[in-house]
């Protein structure tokens, strides 16, 4: 069963636009962890954030912000004032309590045009 | 995450050859995880190892694939008699302890295997 769904396959924006990436997850555990990773064209995976299920506070880090809504099982990611360097594939992932595996979504490709 | 070293970055093999992918975890990390990313897909868990032990290989194909993490040296993912369908990016991650405690897993830059 798909545990993490990233419904948007590709998003294309013009520089300075905001872009929001959706992530919907599925778990029966009450304790779990959600992650976002960035995969730029060079191919490596860059860790962006980890959030545990008990912390529903939204988080902001520079131009990045995350909106965690347990009621809708969503952990959305917004890039404000996008830049060309934000062009990448972004993955949302879930880890359940007591499980070391990360379950990844299929990824959303973001293209920021100058 | 730059501390997890994978090599080679790119590997080309002919069908039927063997592929060996190496992963050196971050200093102080004793847990290693291998993931495979097929073209235009997300990463899928393959195997979890501690030093000299395979803890979980539930995501690894039953045939031709094996993994080890010896007491000394890097973790090795070995694919025997490669086929075109093995072409993918293989990522290694490491953590200082069992991620059941949900520490971050830090990923290497990946090895892109192309089977021709």
PDB file of C-alpha atoms in Angstrom:
ATOM      1  CA  UNK A   1       0.000   0.000   0.000  1.00  0.00           C
ATOM      2  CA  UNK A   2       1.250   3.452  -0.855  1.00  0.00           C
ATOM      3  CA  UNK A   3       2.149   5.177   2.359  1.00  0.00           C
ATOM      4  CA  UNK A   4       3.216   8.510   0.902  1.00  0.00           C
ATOM      5  CA  UNK A   5       1.474  10.191  -1.997  1.00  0.00           C
ATOM      6  CA  UNK A   6       2.855  13.148  -3.875  1.00  0.00           C
ATOM      7  CA  UNK A   7       0.107  13.804  -6.357  1.00  0.00           C
ATOM      8  CA  UNK A   8       1.958  16.513  -8.261  1.00  0.00           C
ATOM      9  CA  UNK A   9       4.378  14.988 -10.729  1.00  0.00           C
ATOM     10  CA  UNK A  10       5.778  18.233 -12.085  1.00  0.00           C
ATOM     11  CA  UNK A  11       5.446  21.898 -11.228  1.00  0.00           C
ATOM     12  CA  UNK A  12       6.848  24.709 -13.335  1.00  0.00           C
ATOM     13  CA  UNK A  13       7.022  28.266 -12.036  1.00  0.00           C
ATOM     14  CA  UNK A  14       8.681  31.516 -12.905  1.00  0.00           C
ATOM     15  CA  UNK A  15      11.358  32.819 -10.594  1.00  0.00           C
ATOM     16  CA  UNK A  16      10.044  34.635  -7.518  1.00  0.00           C
ATOM     17  CA  UNK A  17       6.755  32.777  -7.552  1.00  0.00           C
ATOM     18  CA  UNK A  18       5.807  30.703  -4.533  1.00  0.00           C
ATOM     19  CA  UNK A  19       5.402  26.966  -4.994  1.00  0.00           C
ATOM     20  CA  UNK A  20       3.677  24.494  -2.683  1.00  0.00           C
ATOM     21  CA  UNK A  21       4.353  20.778  -2.842  1.00  0.00           C
ATOM     22  CA  UNK A  22       1.706  18.447  -1.480  1.00  0.00           C
ATOM     23  CA  UNK A  23       2.406  15.338   0.548  1.00  0.00           C
ATOM     24  CA  UNK A  24      -0.272  13.059   1.931  1.00  0.00           C
ATOM     25  CA  UNK A  25       0.692  10.115   4.077  1.00  0.00           C
ATOM     26  CA  UNK A  26      -0.980   7.055   5.478  1.00  0.00           C
ATOM     27  CA  UNK A  27      -0.177   5.317   8.756  1.00  0.00           C
ATOM     28  CA  UNK A  28      -1.912   3.657  11.662  1.00  0.00           C
ATOM     29  CA  UNK A  29       0.842   4.535  14.088  1.00  0.00           C
ATOM     30  CA  UNK A  30       0.412   7.417  16.476  1.00  0.00           C
ATOM     31  CA  UNK A  31       4.142   8.052  16.494  1.00  0.00           C
ATOM     32  CA  UNK A  32       5.801   8.606  13.163  1.00  0.00           C
ATOM     33  CA  UNK A  33       8.232  10.900  11.411  1.00  0.00           C
ATOM     34  CA  UNK A  34       7.932  12.841   8.202  1.00  0.00           C
ATOM     35  CA  UNK A  35      10.787  14.021   6.042  1.00  0.00           C
ATOM     36  CA  UNK A  36      11.457  16.122   2.998  1.00  0.00           C
ATOM     37  CA  UNK A  37      14.487  15.602   0.782  1.00  0.00           C
ATOM     38  CA  UNK A  38      15.713  17.552  -2.213  1.00  0.00           C
ATOM     39  CA  UNK A  39      17.383  15.864  -5.173  1.00  0.00           C
ATOM     40  CA  UNK A  40      19.029  18.463  -7.428  1.00  0.00           C
ATOM     41  CA  UNK A  41      20.089  17.642 -10.995  1.00  0.00           C
ATOM     42  CA  UNK A  42      23.468  16.486  -9.686  1.00  0.00           C
ATOM     43  CA  UNK A  43      21.632  13.570  -8.110  1.00  0.00           C
ATOM     44  CA  UNK A  44      22.465  13.582  -4.431  1.00  0.00           C
ATOM     45  CA  UNK A  45      19.775  13.541  -1.751  1.00  0.00           C
ATOM     46  CA  UNK A  46      19.749  16.534   0.513  1.00  0.00           C
ATOM     47  CA  UNK A  47      17.945  16.269   3.846  1.00  0.00           C
ATOM     48  CA  UNK A  48      15.657  19.259   4.430  1.00  0.00           C
ATOM     49  CA  UNK A  49      13.524  18.531   7.467  1.00  0.00           C
ATOM     50  CA  UNK A  50      12.281  15.893   9.867  1.00  0.00           C
ATOM     51  CA  UNK A  51       9.079  16.363  11.829  1.00  0.00           C
ATOM     52  CA  UNK A  52       7.615  14.026  14.431  1.00  0.00           C
ATOM     53  CA  UNK A  53       3.910  13.343  14.735  1.00  0.00           C
ATOM     54  CA  UNK A  54       3.563  15.096  18.068  1.00  0.00           C
ATOM     55  CA  UNK A  55       4.848  18.384  16.804  1.00  0.00           C
ATOM     56  CA  UNK A  56       2.267  20.090  14.634  1.00  0.00           C
ATOM     57  CA  UNK A  57       3.916  23.473  14.743  1.00  0.00           C
ATOM     58  CA  UNK A  58       4.623  24.817  11.334  1.00  0.00           C
ATOM     59  CA  UNK A  59       8.260  25.444  10.600  1.00  0.00           C
ATOM     60  CA  UNK A  60      10.014  28.087   8.591  1.00  0.00           C
ATOM     61  CA  UNK A  61      13.622  27.990   7.483  1.00  0.00           C
ATOM     62  CA  UNK A  62      14.563  30.872   5.250  1.00  0.00           C
ATOM     63  CA  UNK A  63      12.445  30.599   2.100  1.00  0.00           C
ATOM     64  CA  UNK A  64      11.231  27.135   3.049  1.00  0.00           C
ATOM     65  CA  UNK A  65       8.192  26.447   5.189  1.00  0.00           C
ATOM     66  CA  UNK A  66       6.306  23.320   6.130  1.00  0.00           C
ATOM     67  CA  UNK A  67       2.655  22.907   7.059  1.00  0.00           C
ATOM     68  CA  UNK A  68       1.874  19.762   9.040  1.00  0.00           C
ATOM     69  CA  UNK A  69      -1.830  18.945   9.359  1.00  0.00           C
ATOM     70  CA  UNK A  70      -2.550  15.694  11.180  1.00  0.00           C
ATOM     71  CA  UNK A  71      -6.287  16.071  10.572  1.00  0.00           C
ATOM     72  CA  UNK A  72      -5.731  15.705   6.837  1.00  0.00           C
ATOM     73  CA  UNK A  73      -2.559  13.576   7.052  1.00  0.00           C
ATOM     74  CA  UNK A  74      -0.643  16.129   5.070  1.00  0.00           C
ATOM     75  CA  UNK A  75       2.823  17.597   5.325  1.00  0.00           C
ATOM     76  CA  UNK A  76       3.060  20.244   2.643  1.00  0.00           C
ATOM     77  CA  UNK A  77       6.178  22.157   1.687  1.00  0.00           C
ATOM     78  CA  UNK A  78       6.273  25.715   0.371  1.00  0.00           C
ATOM     79  CA  UNK A  79       9.151  27.495  -1.305  1.00  0.00           C
ATOM     80  CA  UNK A  80       8.667  31.236  -1.152  1.00  0.00           C
ATOM     81  CA  UNK A  81      10.105  33.502  -3.842  1.00  0.00           C
ATOM     82  CA  UNK A  82      11.493  30.566  -5.792  1.00  0.00           C
ATOM     83  CA  UNK A  83      14.895  30.715  -7.421  1.00  0.00           C
ATOM     84  CA  UNK A  84      16.416  28.790 -10.307  1.00  0.00           C
ATOM     85  CA  UNK A  85      18.585  26.881  -7.814  1.00  0.00           C
ATOM     86  CA  UNK A  86      15.398  25.438  -6.310  1.00  0.00           C
ATOM     87  CA  UNK A  87      14.903  23.377  -9.461  1.00  0.00           C
ATOM     88  CA  UNK A  88      15.045  19.781  -8.247  1.00  0.00           C
ATOM     89  CA  UNK A  89      12.994  16.727  -7.436  1.00  0.00           C
ATOM     90  CA  UNK A  90      11.528  16.905  -3.960  1.00  0.00           C
ATOM     91  CA  UNK A  91      10.663  13.782  -2.018  1.00  0.00           C
ATOM     92  CA  UNK A  92       8.426  13.403   0.986  1.00  0.00           C
ATOM     93  CA  UNK A  93       9.062  10.357   3.183  1.00  0.00           C
ATOM     94  CA  UNK A  94       7.528   8.641   6.187  1.00  0.00           C
ATOM     95  CA  UNK A  95       9.085   6.566   8.926  1.00  0.00           C
ATOM     96  CA  UNK A  96       6.915   4.769  11.450  1.00  0.00           C
ATOM     97  CA  UNK A  97       7.837   4.263  15.075  1.00  0.00           C
ATOM     98  CA  UNK A  98      10.138   1.321  15.546  1.00  0.00           C
ATOM     99  CA  UNK A  99      10.768   1.039  11.800  1.00  0.00           C
ATOM    100  CA  UNK A 100      14.071   2.113  10.328  1.00  0.00           C
ATOM    101  CA  UNK A 101      12.812   2.173   6.755  1.00  0.00           C
ATOM    102  CA  UNK A 102      11.854   5.336   4.992  1.00  0.00           C
ATOM    103  CA  UNK A 103       8.858   5.101   2.675  1.00  0.00           C
ATOM    104  CA  UNK A 104       9.259   7.653  -0.078  1.00  0.00           C
ATOM    105  CA  UNK A 105       6.701   9.311  -2.291  1.00  0.00           C
ATOM    106  CA  UNK A 106       7.277   9.307  -6.027  1.00  0.00           C
ATOM    107  CA  UNK A 107       8.643  12.834  -5.951  1.00  0.00           C
ATOM    108  CA  UNK A 108       7.639  16.174  -7.442  1.00  0.00           C
ATOM    109  CA  UNK A 109       9.856  17.752 -10.071  1.00  0.00           C
ATOM    110  CA  UNK A 110      10.059  21.503  -9.623  1.00  0.00           C
ATOM    111  CA  UNK A 111      11.343  23.623 -12.478  1.00  0.00           C
ATOM    112  CA  UNK A 112      11.965  27.282 -11.802  1.00  0.00           C
ATOM    113  CA  UNK A 113      12.373  29.363 -14.947  1.00  0.00           C
ATOM    114  CA  UNK A 114      14.326  32.592 -14.971  1.00  0.00           C
TER     115      UNK A 114
ATOM    116  CA  UNK B   1      25.283  14.224   4.560  1.00  0.00           C
ATOM    117  CA  UNK B   2      28.395  14.650   2.442  1.00  0.00           C
ATOM    118  CA  UNK B   3      30.073  12.328   4.965  1.00  0.00           C
ATOM    119  CA  UNK B   4      28.515   9.201   3.450  1.00  0.00           C
ATOM    120  CA  UNK B   5      30.809   8.227   0.607  1.00  0.00           C
ATOM    121  CA  UNK B   6      29.677   6.081  -2.252  1.00  0.00           C
ATOM    122  CA  UNK B   7      31.772   4.917  -5.134  1.00  0.00           C
ATOM    123  CA  UNK B   8      31.825   4.762  -7.955  1.00  0.00           C
ATOM    124  CA  UNK B   9      29.454   7.594  -8.821  1.00  0.00           C
ATOM    125  CA  UNK B  10      28.763   6.080 -12.200  1.00  0.00           C
ATOM    126  CA  UNK B  11      29.151   2.459 -13.214  1.00  0.00           C
ATOM    127  CA  UNK B  12      28.555   0.918 -16.604  1.00  0.00           C
ATOM    128  CA  UNK B  13      28.296  -2.825 -16.920  1.00  0.00           C
ATOM    129  CA  UNK B  14      27.430  -5.150 -19.765  1.00  0.00           C
ATOM    130  CA  UNK B  15      24.632  -7.630 -19.283  1.00  0.00           C
ATOM    131  CA  UNK B  16      25.890 -10.634 -17.368  1.00  0.00           C
ATOM    132  CA  UNK B  17      28.720  -8.834 -15.583  1.00  0.00           C
ATOM    133  CA  UNK B  18      28.943  -8.189 -11.874  1.00  0.00           C
ATOM    134  CA  UNK B  19      28.467  -4.798 -10.266  1.00  0.00           C
ATOM    135  CA  UNK B  20      29.987  -3.859  -6.914  1.00  0.00           C
ATOM    136  CA  UNK B  21      28.805  -0.714  -5.209  1.00  0.00           C
ATOM    137  CA  UNK B  22      30.626   0.580  -2.162  1.00  0.00           C
ATOM    138  CA  UNK B  23      29.414   2.691   0.711  1.00  0.00           C
ATOM    139  CA  UNK B  24      31.485   4.141   3.528  1.00  0.00           C
ATOM    140  CA  UNK B  25      29.212   5.427   6.301  1.00  0.00           C
ATOM    141  CA  UNK B  26      29.731   8.636   8.170  1.00  0.00           C
ATOM    142  CA  UNK B  27      32.312   8.468  10.907  1.00  0.00           C
ATOM    143  CA  UNK B  28      30.825   6.924  14.008  1.00  0.00           C
ATOM    144  CA  UNK B  29      27.865   5.417  12.158  1.00  0.00           C
ATOM    145  CA  UNK B  30      27.453   1.682  12.436  1.00  0.00           C
ATOM    146  CA  UNK B  31      24.151   1.261  10.581  1.00  0.00           C
ATOM    147  CA  UNK B  32      23.854   1.253   6.808  1.00  0.00           C
ATOM    148  CA  UNK B  33      20.798   1.224   4.565  1.00  0.00           C
ATOM    149  CA  UNK B  34      20.646   0.684   0.821  1.00  0.00           C
ATOM    150  CA  UNK B  35      17.895   2.113  -1.353  1.00  0.00           C
ATOM    151  CA  UNK B  36      17.245   1.816  -5.071  1.00  0.00           C
ATOM    152  CA  UNK B  37      15.770   4.534  -7.250  1.00  0.00           C
ATOM    153  CA  UNK B  38      14.434   3.316 -10.554  1.00  0.00           C
ATOM    154  CA  UNK B  39      14.062   5.941 -13.288  1.00  0.00           C
ATOM    155  CA  UNK B  40      11.420   8.532 -12.403  1.00  0.00           C
ATOM    156  CA  UNK B  41      10.453   6.771  -9.204  1.00  0.00           C
ATOM    157  CA  UNK B  42      11.011   7.371  -5.528  1.00  0.00           C
ATOM    158  CA  UNK B  43      13.518   5.464  -3.492  1.00  0.00           C
ATOM    159  CA  UNK B  44      12.715   1.948  -2.356  1.00  0.00           C
ATOM    160  CA  UNK B  45      14.320   0.294   0.655  1.00  0.00           C
ATOM    161  CA  UNK B  46      16.502  -2.705  -0.118  1.00  0.00           C
ATOM    162  CA  UNK B  47      18.531  -3.771   2.901  1.00  0.00           C
ATOM    163  CA  UNK B  48      19.605  -2.702   6.376  1.00  0.00           C
ATOM    164  CA  UNK B  49      22.927  -3.797   7.820  1.00  0.00           C
ATOM    165  CA  UNK B  50      24.928  -3.358  10.946  1.00  0.00           C
ATOM    166  CA  UNK B  51      28.565  -4.327  11.187  1.00  0.00           C
ATOM    167  CA  UNK B  52      28.806  -7.987  10.160  1.00  0.00           C
ATOM    168  CA  UNK B  53      25.036  -8.455  10.314  1.00  0.00           C
ATOM    169  CA  UNK B  54      22.181  -8.229   7.860  1.00  0.00           C
ATOM    170  CA  UNK B  55      19.213  -7.000   9.867  1.00  0.00           C
ATOM    171  CA  UNK B  56      16.584  -6.722   7.158  1.00  0.00           C
ATOM    172  CA  UNK B  57      16.890  -7.632   3.498  1.00  0.00           C
ATOM    173  CA  UNK B  58      13.180  -7.697   2.785  1.00  0.00           C
ATOM    174  CA  UNK B  59      13.486  -5.185  -0.048  1.00  0.00           C
ATOM    175  CA  UNK B  60      16.248  -6.953  -1.874  1.00  0.00           C
ATOM    176  CA  UNK B  61      15.540  -9.182  -4.895  1.00  0.00           C
ATOM    177  CA  UNK B  62      15.983 -12.815  -3.912  1.00  0.00           C
ATOM    178  CA  UNK B  63      18.404 -13.623  -6.682  1.00  0.00           C
ATOM    179  CA  UNK B  64      21.627 -12.017  -7.866  1.00  0.00           C
ATOM    180  CA  UNK B  65      21.684  -9.331  -5.155  1.00  0.00           C
ATOM    181  CA  UNK B  66      23.692  -9.512  -1.954  1.00  0.00           C
ATOM    182  CA  UNK B  67      24.991  -7.049   0.601  1.00  0.00           C
ATOM    183  CA  UNK B  68      27.596  -7.077   3.313  1.00  0.00           C
ATOM    184  CA  UNK B  69      29.035  -4.725   5.884  1.00  0.00           C
ATOM    185  CA  UNK B  70      32.257  -6.227   7.203  1.00  0.00           C
ATOM    186  CA  UNK B  71      33.917  -5.354  10.462  1.00  0.00           C
ATOM    187  CA  UNK B  72      36.511  -3.373   8.548  1.00  0.00           C
ATOM    188  CA  UNK B  73      35.861  -1.530   5.336  1.00  0.00           C
ATOM    189  CA  UNK B  74      32.858  -0.254   3.451  1.00  0.00           C
ATOM    190  CA  UNK B  75      29.498  -1.834   2.916  1.00  0.00           C
ATOM    191  CA  UNK B  76      29.219  -3.563  -0.455  1.00  0.00           C
ATOM    192  CA  UNK B  77      26.113  -4.074  -2.551  1.00  0.00           C
ATOM    193  CA  UNK B  78      26.818  -6.758  -5.106  1.00  0.00           C
ATOM    194  CA  UNK B  79      24.734  -7.498  -8.158  1.00  0.00           C
ATOM    195  CA  UNK B  80      25.664 -10.590 -10.102  1.00  0.00           C
ATOM    196  CA  UNK B  81      24.813 -11.185 -13.758  1.00  0.00           C
ATOM    197  CA  UNK B  82      23.325  -7.737 -14.200  1.00  0.00           C
ATOM    198  CA  UNK B  83      20.348  -7.201 -16.480  1.00  0.00           C
ATOM    199  CA  UNK B  84      19.020  -4.011 -18.053  1.00  0.00           C
ATOM    200  CA  UNK B  85      16.342  -3.747 -15.381  1.00  0.00           C
ATOM    201  CA  UNK B  86      19.047  -3.284 -12.752  1.00  0.00           C
ATOM    202  CA  UNK B  87      19.859   0.123 -14.240  1.00  0.00           C
ATOM    203  CA  UNK B  88      19.052   2.556 -11.453  1.00  0.00           C
ATOM    204  CA  UNK B  89      20.543   4.868  -8.886  1.00  0.00           C
ATOM    205  CA  UNK B  90      21.589   3.089  -5.713  1.00  0.00           C
ATOM    206  CA  UNK B  91      21.762   5.168  -2.564  1.00  0.00           C
ATOM    207  CA  UNK B  92      23.357   4.327   0.705  1.00  0.00           C
ATOM    208  CA  UNK B  93      22.429   5.958   3.993  1.00  0.00           C
ATOM    209  CA  UNK B  94      23.950   5.650   7.438  1.00  0.00           C
ATOM    210  CA  UNK B  95      22.895   6.436  10.969  1.00  0.00           C
ATOM    211  CA  UNK B  96      24.628   6.315  14.329  1.00  0.00           C
ATOM    212  CA  UNK B  97      22.142   3.847  15.718  1.00  0.00           C
ATOM    213  CA  UNK B  98      19.016   1.962  14.865  1.00  0.00           C
ATOM    214  CA  UNK B  99      16.645   4.323  13.108  1.00  0.00           C
ATOM    215  CA  UNK B 100      13.891   2.779  15.138  1.00  0.00           C
ATOM    216  CA  UNK B 101      14.977   5.635  17.354  1.00  0.00           C
ATOM    217  CA  UNK B 102      14.358   7.732  14.291  1.00  0.00           C
ATOM    218  CA  UNK B 103      17.568   9.544  13.919  1.00  0.00           C
ATOM    219  CA  UNK B 104      18.130  11.104  10.542  1.00  0.00           C
ATOM    220  CA  UNK B 105      19.618   8.845   7.941  1.00  0.00           C
ATOM    221  CA  UNK B 106      22.218  10.671   5.904  1.00  0.00           C
ATOM    222  CA  UNK B 107      22.487   9.712   2.267  1.00  0.00           C
ATOM    223  CA  UNK B 108      25.472   9.423   0.012  1.00  0.00           C
ATOM    224  CA  UNK B 109      25.565  10.831  -3.493  1.00  0.00           C
ATOM    225  CA  UNK B 110      24.477   7.576  -5.028  1.00  0.00           C
ATOM    226  CA  UNK B 111      25.884   5.237  -7.633  1.00  0.00           C
ATOM    227  CA  UNK B 112      24.249   5.348 -11.021  1.00  0.00           C
ATOM    228  CA  UNK B 113      24.400   1.914 -12.579  1.00  0.00           C
ATOM    229  CA  UNK B 114      23.825   1.593 -16.289  1.00  0.00           C
ATOM    230  CA  UNK B 115      23.582  -1.845 -17.825  1.00  0.00           C
ATOM    231  CA  UNK B 116      24.219  -1.940 -21.543  1.00  0.00           C
TER     232      UNK B 116
END
